[in-house]
Amino acid sequence: MKVRIAIAESSKLIELDVEDAAAFEAEIAESLAGDGVLLWVEDAKKRRIGIPAGRVAYVEIETDDSKPSVGFAPSS
């Protein structure tokens, strides 16, 4: 599943691929609520990135259900 993390006051958008969206969501929530200065993630290109916890603007998690449909057929 795709995850996007936006950095406040920046045009930077970090894209991640995660296996378990619920586990990742819990990990992000715990990290941002704690005393951590940096949130460490690995992006889609396998680079480790440290994000200042106070600079996370939003986290968007794309699940299989939230993928946009394409075409004119009615959705099922």
JSON list of N, CA and C in Angstrom, two decimals, residues 1-75:
[
{"chain": "A", "resi": 1, "resn": "MET", "atom": "N", "xyz": [0.84, -1.17, 0.00]},
{"chain": "A", "resi": 1, "resn": "MET", "atom": "CA", "xyz": [0.00, 0.00, 0.00]},
{"chain": "A", "resi": 1, "resn": "MET", "atom": "C", "xyz": [0.88, 1.24, 0.00]},
{"chain": "A", "resi": 2, "resn": "LYS", "atom": "N", "xyz": [0.39, 2.27, -0.59]},
{"chain": "A", "resi": 2, "resn": "LYS", "atom": "CA", "xyz": [1.14, 3.52, -0.69]},
{"chain": "A", "resi": 2, "resn": "LYS", "atom": "C", "xyz": [0.81, 4.41, 0.50]},
{"chain": "A", "resi": 3, "resn": "VAL", "atom": "N", "xyz": [1.86, 5.07, 1.00]},
{"chain": "A", "resi": 3, "resn": "VAL", "atom": "CA", "xyz": [1.72, 6.05, 2.07]},
{"chain": "A", "resi": 3, "resn": "VAL", "atom": "C", "xyz": [2.46, 7.30, 1.62]},
{"chain": "A", "resi": 4, "resn": "ARG", "atom": "N", "xyz": [1.86, 8.45, 1.84]},
{"chain": "A", "resi": 4, "resn": "ARG", "atom": "CA", "xyz": [2.50, 9.72, 1.53]},
{"chain": "A", "resi": 4, "resn": "ARG", "atom": "C", "xyz": [2.56, 10.57, 2.79]},
{"chain": "A", "resi": 5, "resn": "ILE", "atom": "N", "xyz": [3.74, 11.13, 3.05]},
{"chain": "A", "resi": 5, "resn": "ILE", "atom": "CA", "xyz": [3.94, 11.99, 4.22]},
{"chain": "A", "resi": 5, "resn": "ILE", "atom": "C", "xyz": [4.37, 13.35, 3.70]},
{"chain": "A", "resi": 6, "resn": "ALA", "atom": "N", "xyz": [3.61, 14.38, 4.05]},
{"chain": "A", "resi": 6, "resn": "ALA", "atom": "CA", "xyz": [3.93, 15.75, 3.64]},
{"chain": "A", "resi": 6, "resn": "ALA", "atom": "C", "xyz": [4.69, 16.45, 4.76]},
{"chain": "A", "resi": 7, "resn": "ILE", "atom": "N", "xyz": [5.63, 17.28, 4.36]},
{"chain": "A", "resi": 7, "resn": "ILE", "atom": "CA", "xyz": [6.45, 18.03, 5.30]},
{"chain": "A", "resi": 7, "resn": "ILE", "atom": "C", "xyz": [5.92, 19.47, 5.34]},
{"chain": "A", "resi": 8, "resn": "ALA", "atom": "N", "xyz": [5.65, 19.97, 6.54]},
{"chain": "A", "resi": 8, "resn": "ALA", "atom": "CA", "xyz": [5.12, 21.32, 6.72]},
{"chain": "A", "resi": 8, "resn": "ALA", "atom": "C", "xyz": [6.07, 22.36, 6.16]},
{"chain": "A", "resi": 9, "resn": "GLU", "atom": "N", "xyz": [5.50, 23.39, 5.55]},
{"chain": "A", "resi": 9, "resn": "GLU", "atom": "CA", "xyz": [6.24, 24.52, 4.99]},
{"chain": "A", "resi": 9, "resn": "GLU", "atom": "C", "xyz": [7.29, 24.08, 3.98]},
{"chain": "A", "resi": 10, "resn": "SER", "atom": "N", "xyz": [6.96, 23.02, 3.23]},
{"chain": "A", "resi": 10, "resn": "SER", "atom": "CA", "xyz": [7.86, 22.50, 2.22]},
{"chain": "A", "resi": 10, "resn": "SER", "atom": "C", "xyz": [7.02, 21.83, 1.14]},
{"chain": "A", "resi": 11, "resn": "SER", "atom": "N", "xyz": [7.57, 21.74, -0.04]},
{"chain": "A", "resi": 11, "resn": "SER", "atom": "CA", "xyz": [6.87, 21.03, -1.11]},
{"chain": "A", "resi": 11, "resn": "SER", "atom": "C", "xyz": [7.25, 19.56, -1.13]},
{"chain": "A", "resi": 12, "resn": "LYS", "atom": "N", "xyz": [8.06, 19.14, -0.15]},
{"chain": "A", "resi": 12, "resn": "LYS", "atom": "CA", "xyz": [8.53, 17.76, -0.09]},
{"chain": "A", "resi": 12, "resn": "LYS", "atom": "C", "xyz": [7.40, 16.81, 0.27]},
{"chain": "A", "resi": 13, "resn": "LEU", "atom": "N", "xyz": [7.25, 15.74, -0.49]},
{"chain": "A", "resi": 13, "resn": "LEU", "atom": "CA", "xyz": [6.28, 14.69, -0.24]},
{"chain": "A", "resi": 13, "resn": "LEU", "atom": "C", "xyz": [7.02, 13.37, -0.31]},
{"chain": "A", "resi": 14, "resn": "ILE", "atom": "N", "xyz": [6.97, 12.60, 0.75]},
{"chain": "A", "resi": 14, "resn": "ILE", "atom": "CA", "xyz": [7.69, 11.34, 0.83]},
{"chain": "A", "resi": 14, "resn": "ILE", "atom": "C", "xyz": [6.71, 10.21, 0.58]},
{"chain": "A", "resi": 15, "resn": "GLU", "atom": "N", "xyz": [7.03, 9.33, -0.39]},
{"chain": "A", "resi": 15, "resn": "GLU", "atom": "CA", "xyz": [6.18, 8.20, -0.71]},
{"chain": "A", "resi": 15, "resn": "GLU", "atom": "C", "xyz": [6.81, 6.92, -0.20]},
{"chain": "A", "resi": 16, "resn": "LEU", "atom": "N", "xyz": [5.99, 6.11, 0.46]},
{"chain": "A", "resi": 16, "resn": "LEU", "atom": "CA", "xyz": [6.44, 4.85, 1.02]},
{"chain": "A", "resi": 16, "resn": "LEU", "atom": "C", "xyz": [5.57, 3.72, 0.52]},
{"chain": "A", "resi": 17, "resn": "ASP", "atom": "N", "xyz": [6.12, 2.52, 0.50]},
{"chain": "A", "resi": 17, "resn": "ASP", "atom": "CA", "xyz": [5.35, 1.31, 0.26]},
{"chain": "A", "resi": 17, "resn": "ASP", "atom": "C", "xyz": [5.35, 0.52, 1.56]},
{"chain": "A", "resi": 18, "resn": "VAL", "atom": "N", "xyz": [4.18, 0.20, 2.08]},
{"chain": "A", "resi": 18, "resn": "VAL", "atom": "CA", "xyz": [4.08, -0.56, 3.32]},
{"chain": "A", "resi": 18, "resn": "VAL", "atom": "C", "xyz": [3.23, -1.80, 3.10]},
{"chain": "A", "resi": 19, "resn": "GLU", "atom": "N", "xyz": [3.53, -2.83, 3.86]},
{"chain": "A", "resi": 19, "resn": "GLU", "atom": "CA", "xyz": [2.78, -4.08, 3.78]},
{"chain": "A", "resi": 19, "resn": "GLU", "atom": "C", "xyz": [1.49, -4.02, 4.59]},
{"chain": "A", "resi": 20, "resn": "ASP", "atom": "N", "xyz": [1.60, -3.51, 5.83]},
{"chain": "A", "resi": 20, "resn": "ASP", "atom": "CA", "xyz": [0.47, -3.50, 6.77]},
{"chain": "A", "resi": 20, "resn": "ASP", "atom": "C", "xyz": [0.14, -2.06, 7.15]},
{"chain": "A", "resi": 21, "resn": "ALA", "atom": "N", "xyz": [-0.93, -1.53, 6.56]},
{"chain": "A", "resi": 21, "resn": "ALA", "atom": "CA", "xyz": [-1.29, -0.13, 6.79]},
{"chain": "A", "resi": 21, "resn": "ALA", "atom": "C", "xyz": [-1.66, 0.14, 8.24]},
{"chain": "A", "resi": 22, "resn": "ALA", "atom": "N", "xyz": [-2.36, -0.79, 8.89]},
{"chain": "A", "resi": 22, "resn": "ALA", "atom": "CA", "xyz": [-2.77, -0.59, 10.28]},
{"chain": "A", "resi": 22, "resn": "ALA", "atom": "C", "xyz": [-1.56, -0.53, 11.21]},
{"chain": "A", "resi": 23, "resn": "ALA", "atom": "N", "xyz": [-0.60, -1.41, 11.00]},
{"chain": "A", "resi": 23, "resn": "ALA", "atom": "CA", "xyz": [0.62, -1.41, 11.82]},
{"chain": "A", "resi": 23, "resn": "ALA", "atom": "C", "xyz": [1.42, -0.15, 11.60]},
{"chain": "A", "resi": 24, "resn": "PHE", "atom": "N", "xyz": [1.50, 0.30, 10.35]},
{"chain": "A", "resi": 24, "resn": "PHE", "atom": "CA", "xyz": [2.23, 1.53, 10.05]},
{"chain": "A", "resi": 24, "resn": "PHE", "atom": "C", "xyz": [1.55, 2.73, 10.68]},
{"chain": "A", "resi": 25, "resn": "GLU", "atom": "N", "xyz": [0.23, 2.76, 10.60]},
{"chain": "A", "resi": 25, "resn": "GLU", "atom": "CA", "xyz": [-0.53, 3.87, 11.21]},
{"chain": "A", "resi": 25, "resn": "GLU", "atom": "C", "xyz": [-0.29, 3.93, 12.71]},
{"chain": "A", "resi": 26, "resn": "ALA", "atom": "N", "xyz": [-0.28, 2.79, 13.37]},
{"chain": "A", "resi": 26, "resn": "ALA", "atom": "CA", "xyz": [-0.02, 2.75, 14.81]},
{"chain": "A", "resi": 26, "resn": "ALA", "atom": "C", "xyz": [1.41, 3.21, 15.11]},
{"chain": "A", "resi": 27, "resn": "GLU", "atom": "N", "xyz": [2.35, 2.79, 14.29]},
{"chain": "A", "resi": 27, "resn": "GLU", "atom": "CA", "xyz": [3.75, 3.18, 14.48]},
{"chain": "A", "resi": 27, "resn": "GLU", "atom": "C", "xyz": [3.94, 4.68, 14.32]},
{"chain": "A", "resi": 28, "resn": "ILE", "atom": "N", "xyz": [3.29, 5.26, 13.31]},
{"chain": "A", "resi": 28, "resn": "ILE", "atom": "CA", "xyz": [3.38, 6.71, 13.08]},
{"chain": "A", "resi": 28, "resn": "ILE", "atom": "C", "xyz": [2.74, 7.47, 14.24]},
{"chain": "A", "resi": 29, "resn": "ALA", "atom": "N", "xyz": [1.56, 7.03, 14.66]},
{"chain": "A", "resi": 29, "resn": "ALA", "atom": "CA", "xyz": [0.87, 7.71, 15.77]},
{"chain": "A", "resi": 29, "resn": "ALA", "atom": "C", "xyz": [1.71, 7.67, 17.04]},
{"chain": "A", "resi": 30, "resn": "GLU", "atom": "N", "xyz": [2.30, 6.53, 17.33]},
{"chain": "A", "resi": 30, "resn": "GLU", "atom": "CA", "xyz": [3.14, 6.40, 18.53]},
{"chain": "A", "resi": 30, "resn": "GLU", "atom": "C", "xyz": [4.38, 7.28, 18.43]},
{"chain": "A", "resi": 31, "resn": "SER", "atom": "N", "xyz": [4.98, 7.31, 17.26]},
{"chain": "A", "resi": 31, "resn": "SER", "atom": "CA", "xyz": [6.19, 8.11, 17.07]},
{"chain": "A", "resi": 31, "resn": "SER", "atom": "C", "xyz": [5.91, 9.60, 17.20]},
{"chain": "A", "resi": 32, "resn": "LEU", "atom": "N", "xyz": [4.80, 10.07, 16.62]},
{"chain": "A", "resi": 32, "resn": "LEU", "atom": "CA", "xyz": [4.48, 11.49, 16.67]},
{"chain": "A", "resi": 32, "resn": "LEU", "atom": "C", "xyz": [3.98, 11.93, 18.04]},
{"chain": "A", "resi": 33, "resn": "ALA", "atom": "N", "xyz": [3.39, 11.02, 18.80]},
{"chain": "A", "resi": 33, "resn": "ALA", "atom": "CA", "xyz": [2.89, 11.36, 20.13]},
{"chain": "A", "resi": 33, "resn": "ALA", "atom": "C", "xyz": [4.00, 11.33, 21.19]},
{"chain": "A", "resi": 34, "resn": "GLY", "atom": "N", "xyz": [5.08, 10.62, 20.90]},
{"chain": "A", "resi": 34, "resn": "GLY", "atom": "CA", "xyz": [6.16, 10.45, 21.87]},
{"chain": "A", "resi": 34, "resn": "GLY", "atom": "C", "xyz": [7.14, 11.60, 21.88]},
{"chain": "A", "resi": 35, "resn": "ASP", "atom": "N", "xyz": [8.28, 11.35, 22.51]},
{"chain": "A", "resi": 35, "resn": "ASP", "atom": "CA", "xyz": [9.32, 12.36, 22.66]},
{"chain": "A", "resi": 35, "resn": "ASP", "atom": "C", "xyz": [10.28, 12.39, 21.48]},
{"chain": "A", "resi": 36, "resn": "GLY", "atom": "N", "xyz": [10.05, 11.52, 20.50]},
{"chain": "A", "resi": 36, "resn": "GLY", "atom": "CA", "xyz": [10.99, 11.40, 19.39]},
{"chain": "A", "resi": 36, "resn": "GLY", "atom": "C", "xyz": [11.18, 12.69, 18.63]},
{"chain": "A", "resi": 37, "resn": "VAL", "atom": "N", "xyz": [12.41, 12.98, 18.32]},
{"chain": "A", "resi": 37, "resn": "VAL", "atom": "CA", "xyz": [12.73, 14.18, 17.56]},
{"chain": "A", "resi": 37, "resn": "VAL", "atom": "C", "xyz": [12.60, 13.89, 16.07]},
{"chain": "A", "resi": 38, "resn": "LEU", "atom": "N", "xyz": [13.00, 12.68, 15.66]},
{"chain": "A", "resi": 38, "resn": "LEU", "atom": "CA", "xyz": [12.93, 12.29, 14.26]},
{"chain": "A", "resi": 38, "resn": "LEU", "atom": "C", "xyz": [12.06, 11.07, 14.06]},
{"chain": "A", "resi": 39, "resn": "LEU", "atom": "N", "xyz": [11.34, 11.07, 12.97]},
{"chain": "A", "resi": 39, "resn": "LEU", "atom": "CA", "xyz": [10.56, 9.92, 12.54]},
{"chain": "A", "resi": 39, "resn": "LEU", "atom": "C", "xyz": [11.34, 9.29, 11.40]},
{"chain": "A", "resi": 40, "resn": "TRP", "atom": "N", "xyz": [11.82, 8.06, 11.59]},
{"chain": "A", "resi": 40, "resn": "TRP", "atom": "CA", "xyz": [12.63, 7.40, 10.58]},
{"chain": "A", "resi": 40, "resn": "TRP", "atom": "C", "xyz": [11.76, 6.49, 9.73]},
{"chain": "A", "resi": 41, "resn": "VAL", "atom": "N", "xyz": [11.84, 6.64, 8.40]},
{"chain": "A", "resi": 41, "resn": "VAL", "atom": "CA", "xyz": [11.09, 5.82, 7.46]},
{"chain": "A", "resi": 41, "resn": "VAL", "atom": "C", "xyz": [12.01, 5.44, 6.31]},
{"chain": "A", "resi": 42, "resn": "GLU", "atom": "N", "xyz": [11.59, 4.44, 5.55]},
{"chain": "A", "resi": 42, "resn": "GLU", "atom": "CA", "xyz": [12.30, 4.05, 4.33]},
{"chain": "A", "resi": 42, "resn": "GLU", "atom": "C", "xyz": [11.38, 4.32, 3.15]},
{"chain": "A", "resi": 43, "resn": "ASP", "atom": "N", "xyz": [11.84, 5.12, 2.19]},
{"chain": "A", "resi": 43, "resn": "ASP", "atom": "CA", "xyz": [10.98, 5.49, 1.08]},
{"chain": "A", "resi": 43, "resn": "ASP", "atom": "C", "xyz": [10.92, 4.40, 0.02]},
{"chain": "A", "resi": 44, "resn": "ALA", "atom": "N", "xyz": [10.16, 4.65, -1.04]},
{"chain": "A", "resi": 44, "resn": "ALA", "atom": "CA", "xyz": [9.95, 3.66, -2.10]},
{"chain": "A", "resi": 44, "resn": "ALA", "atom": "C", "xyz": [11.24, 3.32, -2.83]},
{"chain": "A", "resi": 45, "resn": "LYS", "atom": "N", "xyz": [12.25, 4.18, -2.75]},
{"chain": "A", "resi": 45, "resn": "LYS", "atom": "CA", "xyz": [13.55, 3.93, -3.39]},
{"chain": "A", "resi": 45, "resn": "LYS", "atom": "C", "xyz": [14.55, 3.32, -2.41]},
{"chain": "A", "resi": 46, "resn": "LYS", "atom": "N", "xyz": [14.04, 2.85, -1.26]},
{"chain": "A", "resi": 46, "resn": "LYS", "atom": "CA", "xyz": [14.85, 2.17, -0.23]},
{"chain": "A", "resi": 46, "resn": "LYS", "atom": "C", "xyz": [15.87, 3.09, 0.44]},
{"chain": "A", "resi": 47, "resn": "ARG", "atom": "N", "xyz": [15.57, 4.38, 0.52]},
{"chain": "A", "resi": 47, "resn": "ARG", "atom": "CA", "xyz": [16.43, 5.33, 1.24]},
{"chain": "A", "resi": 47, "resn": "ARG", "atom": "C", "xyz": [15.86, 5.56, 2.62]},
{"chain": "A", "resi": 48, "resn": "ARG", "atom": "N", "xyz": [16.69, 5.64, 3.64]},
{"chain": "A", "resi": 48, "resn": "ARG", "atom": "CA", "xyz": [16.25, 5.96, 5.00]},
{"chain": "A", "resi": 48, "resn": "ARG", "atom": "C", "xyz": [16.17, 7.47, 5.13]},
{"chain": "A", "resi": 49, "resn": "ILE", "atom": "N", "xyz": [15.03, 7.94, 5.64]},
{"chain": "A", "resi": 49, "resn": "ILE", "atom": "CA", "xyz": [14.80, 9.38, 5.75]},
{"chain": "A", "resi": 49, "resn": "ILE", "atom": "C", "xyz": [14.36, 9.68, 7.18]},
{"chain": "A", "resi": 50, "resn": "GLY", "atom": "N", "xyz": [14.99, 10.66, 7.79]},
{"chain": "A", "resi": 50, "resn": "GLY", "atom": "CA", "xyz": [14.60, 11.14, 9.12]},
{"chain": "A", "resi": 50, "resn": "GLY", "atom": "C", "xyz": [13.79, 12.41, 8.97]},
{"chain": "A", "resi": 51, "resn": "ILE", "atom": "N", "xyz": [12.56, 12.37, 9.44]},
{"chain": "A", "resi": 51, "resn": "ILE", "atom": "CA", "xyz": [11.66, 13.52, 9.33]},
{"chain": "A", "resi": 51, "resn": "ILE", "atom": "C", "xyz": [11.49, 14.13, 10.71]},
{"chain": "A", "resi": 52, "resn": "PRO", "atom": "N", "xyz": [11.74, 15.42, 10.88]},
{"chain": "A", "resi": 52, "resn": "PRO", "atom": "CA", "xyz": [11.48, 16.05, 12.18]},
{"chain": "A", "resi": 52, "resn": "PRO", "atom": "C", "xyz": [10.00, 15.86, 12.53]},
{"chain": "A", "resi": 53, "resn": "ALA", "atom": "N", "xyz": [9.73, 15.26, 13.68]},
{"chain": "A", "resi": 53, "resn": "ALA", "atom": "CA", "xyz": [8.35, 14.92, 14.07]},
{"chain": "A", "resi": 53, "resn": "ALA", "atom": "C", "xyz": [7.43, 16.13, 14.07]},
{"chain": "A", "resi": 54, "resn": "GLY", "atom": "N", "xyz": [7.93, 17.27, 14.46]},
{"chain": "A", "resi": 54, "resn": "GLY", "atom": "CA", "xyz": [7.11, 18.47, 14.51]},
{"chain": "A", "resi": 54, "resn": "GLY", "atom": "C", "xyz": [6.81, 19.08, 13.15]},
{"chain": "A", "resi": 55, "resn": "ARG", "atom": "N", "xyz": [7.41, 18.55, 12.08]},
{"chain": "A", "resi": 55, "resn": "ARG", "atom": "CA", "xyz": [7.24, 19.10, 10.74]},
{"chain": "A", "resi": 55, "resn": "ARG", "atom": "C", "xyz": [6.34, 18.25, 9.85]},
{"chain": "A", "resi": 56, "resn": "VAL", "atom": "N", "xyz": [5.76, 17.18, 10.40]},
{"chain": "A", "resi": 56, "resn": "VAL", "atom": "CA", "xyz": [4.86, 16.35, 9.61]},
{"chain": "A", "resi": 56, "resn": "VAL", "atom": "C", "xyz": [3.54, 17.08, 9.43]},
{"chain": "A", "resi": 57, "resn": "ALA", "atom": "N", "xyz": [3.19, 17.40, 8.19]},
{"chain": "A", "resi": 57, "resn": "ALA", "atom": "CA", "xyz": [1.94, 18.12, 7.90]},
{"chain": "A", "resi": 57, "resn": "ALA", "atom": "C", "xyz": [0.76, 17.16, 7.89]},
{"chain": "A", "resi": 58, "resn": "TYR", "atom": "N", "xyz": [0.91, 16.05, 7.18]},
{"chain": "A", "resi": 58, "resn": "TYR", "atom": "CA", "xyz": [-0.14, 15.03, 7.17]},
{"chain": "A", "resi": 58, "resn": "TYR", "atom": "C", "xyz": [0.44, 13.71, 6.68]},
{"chain": "A", "resi": 59, "resn": "VAL", "atom": "N", "xyz": [-0.28, 12.64, 6.99]},
{"chain": "A", "resi": 59, "resn": "VAL", "atom": "CA", "xyz": [0.07, 11.30, 6.52]},
{"chain": "A", "resi": 59, "resn": "VAL", "atom": "C", "xyz": [-1.15, 10.76, 5.78]},
{"chain": "A", "resi": 60, "resn": "GLU", "atom": "N", "xyz": [-0.96, 10.37, 4.55]},
{"chain": "A", "resi": 60, "resn": "GLU", "atom": "CA", "xyz": [-2.05, 9.83, 3.72]},
{"chain": "A", "resi": 60, "resn": "GLU", "atom": "C", "xyz": [-1.76, 8.35, 3.44]},
{"chain": "A", "resi": 61, "resn": "ILE", "atom": "N", "xyz": [-2.69, 7.48, 3.82]},
{"chain": "A", "resi": 61, "resn": "ILE", "atom": "CA", "xyz": [-2.53, 6.04, 3.61]},
{"chain": "A", "resi": 61, "resn": "ILE", "atom": "C", "xyz": [-3.54, 5.61, 2.56]},
{"chain": "A", "resi": 62, "resn": "GLU", "atom": "N", "xyz": [-3.04, 5.08, 1.46]},
{"chain": "A", "resi": 62, "resn": "GLU", "atom": "CA", "xyz": [-3.90, 4.62, 0.37]},
{"chain": "A", "resi": 62, "resn": "GLU", "atom": "C", "xyz": [-4.10, 3.11, 0.53]},
{"chain": "A", "resi": 63, "resn": "THR", "atom": "N", "xyz": [-5.31, 2.71, 0.82]},
{"chain": "A", "resi": 63, "resn": "THR", "atom": "CA", "xyz": [-5.61, 1.28, 0.94]},
{"chain": "A", "resi": 63, "resn": "THR", "atom": "C", "xyz": [-6.12, 0.77, -0.41]},
{"chain": "A", "resi": 64, "resn": "ASP", "atom": "N", "xyz": [-6.28, -0.53, -0.51]},
{"chain": "A", "resi": 64, "resn": "ASP", "atom": "CA", "xyz": [-6.80, -1.10, -1.76]},
{"chain": "A", "resi": 64, "resn": "ASP", "atom": "C", "xyz": [-8.18, -0.57, -2.07]},
{"chain": "A", "resi": 65, "resn": "ASP", "atom": "N", "xyz": [-8.97, -0.27, -1.05]},
{"chain": "A", "resi": 65, "resn": "ASP", "atom": "CA", "xyz": [-10.34, 0.24, -1.23]},
{"chain": "A", "resi": 65, "resn": "ASP", "atom": "C", "xyz": [-10.37, 1.69, -1.69]},
{"chain": "A", "resi": 66, "resn": "SER", "atom": "N", "xyz": [-9.30, 2.45, -1.44]},
{"chain": "A", "resi": 66, "resn": "SER", "atom": "CA", "xyz": [-9.33, 3.88, -1.74]},
{"chain": "A", "resi": 66, "resn": "SER", "atom": "C", "xyz": [-8.73, 4.22, -3.10]},
{"chain": "A", "resi": 67, "resn": "LYS", "atom": "N", "xyz": [-8.34, 3.23, -3.89]},
{"chain": "A", "resi": 67, "resn": "LYS", "atom": "CA", "xyz": [-7.78, 3.51, -5.20]},
{"chain": "A", "resi": 67, "resn": "LYS", "atom": "C", "xyz": [-8.89, 4.07, -6.10]},
{"chain": "A", "resi": 68, "resn": "PRO", "atom": "N", "xyz": [-8.57, 5.11, -6.85]},
{"chain": "A", "resi": 68, "resn": "PRO", "atom": "CA", "xyz": [-9.60, 5.70, -7.70]},
{"chain": "A", "resi": 68, "resn": "PRO", "atom": "C", "xyz": [-9.99, 4.75, -8.83]},
{"chain": "A", "resi": 69, "resn": "SER", "atom": "N", "xyz": [-11.25, 4.79, -9.22]},
{"chain": "A", "resi": 69, "resn": "SER", "atom": "CA", "xyz": [-11.69, 3.97, -10.34]},
{"chain": "A", "resi": 69, "resn": "SER", "atom": "C", "xyz": [-11.52, 4.77, -11.62]},
{"chain": "A", "resi": 70, "resn": "VAL", "atom": "N", "xyz": [-11.31, 4.06, -12.71]},
{"chain": "A", "resi": 70, "resn": "VAL", "atom": "CA", "xyz": [-11.10, 4.70, -13.99]},
{"chain": "A", "resi": 70, "resn": "VAL", "atom": "C", "xyz": [-12.13, 4.14, -14.97]},
{"chain": "A", "resi": 71, "resn": "GLY", "atom": "N", "xyz": [-12.73, 4.99, -15.75]},
{"chain": "A", "resi": 71, "resn": "GLY", "atom": "CA", "xyz": [-13.67, 4.54, -16.75]},
{"chain": "A", "resi": 71, "resn": "GLY", "atom": "C", "xyz": [-15.07, 4.99, -16.44]},
{"chain": "A", "resi": 72, "resn": "PHE", "atom": "N", "xyz": [-16.00, 4.46, -17.23]},
{"chain": "A", "resi": 72, "resn": "PHE", "atom": "CA", "xyz": [-17.38, 4.90, -17.12]},
{"chain": "A", "resi": 72, "resn": "PHE", "atom": "C", "xyz": [-18.31, 3.81, -16.58]},
{"chain": "A", "resi": 73, "resn": "ALA", "atom": "N", "xyz": [-17.79, 2.65, -16.31]},
{"chain": "A", "resi": 73, "resn": "ALA", "atom": "CA", "xyz": [-18.63, 1.55, -15.79]},
{"chain": "A", "resi": 73, "resn": "ALA", "atom": "C", "xyz": [-18.99, 1.84, -14.35]},
{"chain": "A", "resi": 74, "resn": "PRO", "atom": "N", "xyz": [-20.17, 1.40, -13.92]},
{"chain": "A", "resi": 74, "resn": "PRO", "atom": "CA", "xyz": [-20.55, 1.60, -12.51]},
{"chain": "A", "resi": 74, "resn": "PRO", "atom": "C", "xyz": [-19.63, 0.81, -11.59]},
{"chain": "A", "resi": 75, "resn": "SER", "atom": "N", "xyz": [-19.31, 1.40, -10.45]},
{"chain": "A", "resi": 75, "resn": "SER", "atom": "CA", "xyz": [-18.45, 0.70, -9.50]},
{"chain": "A", "resi": 75, "resn": "SER", "atom": "C", "xyz": [-19.23, -0.39, -8.81]}
]
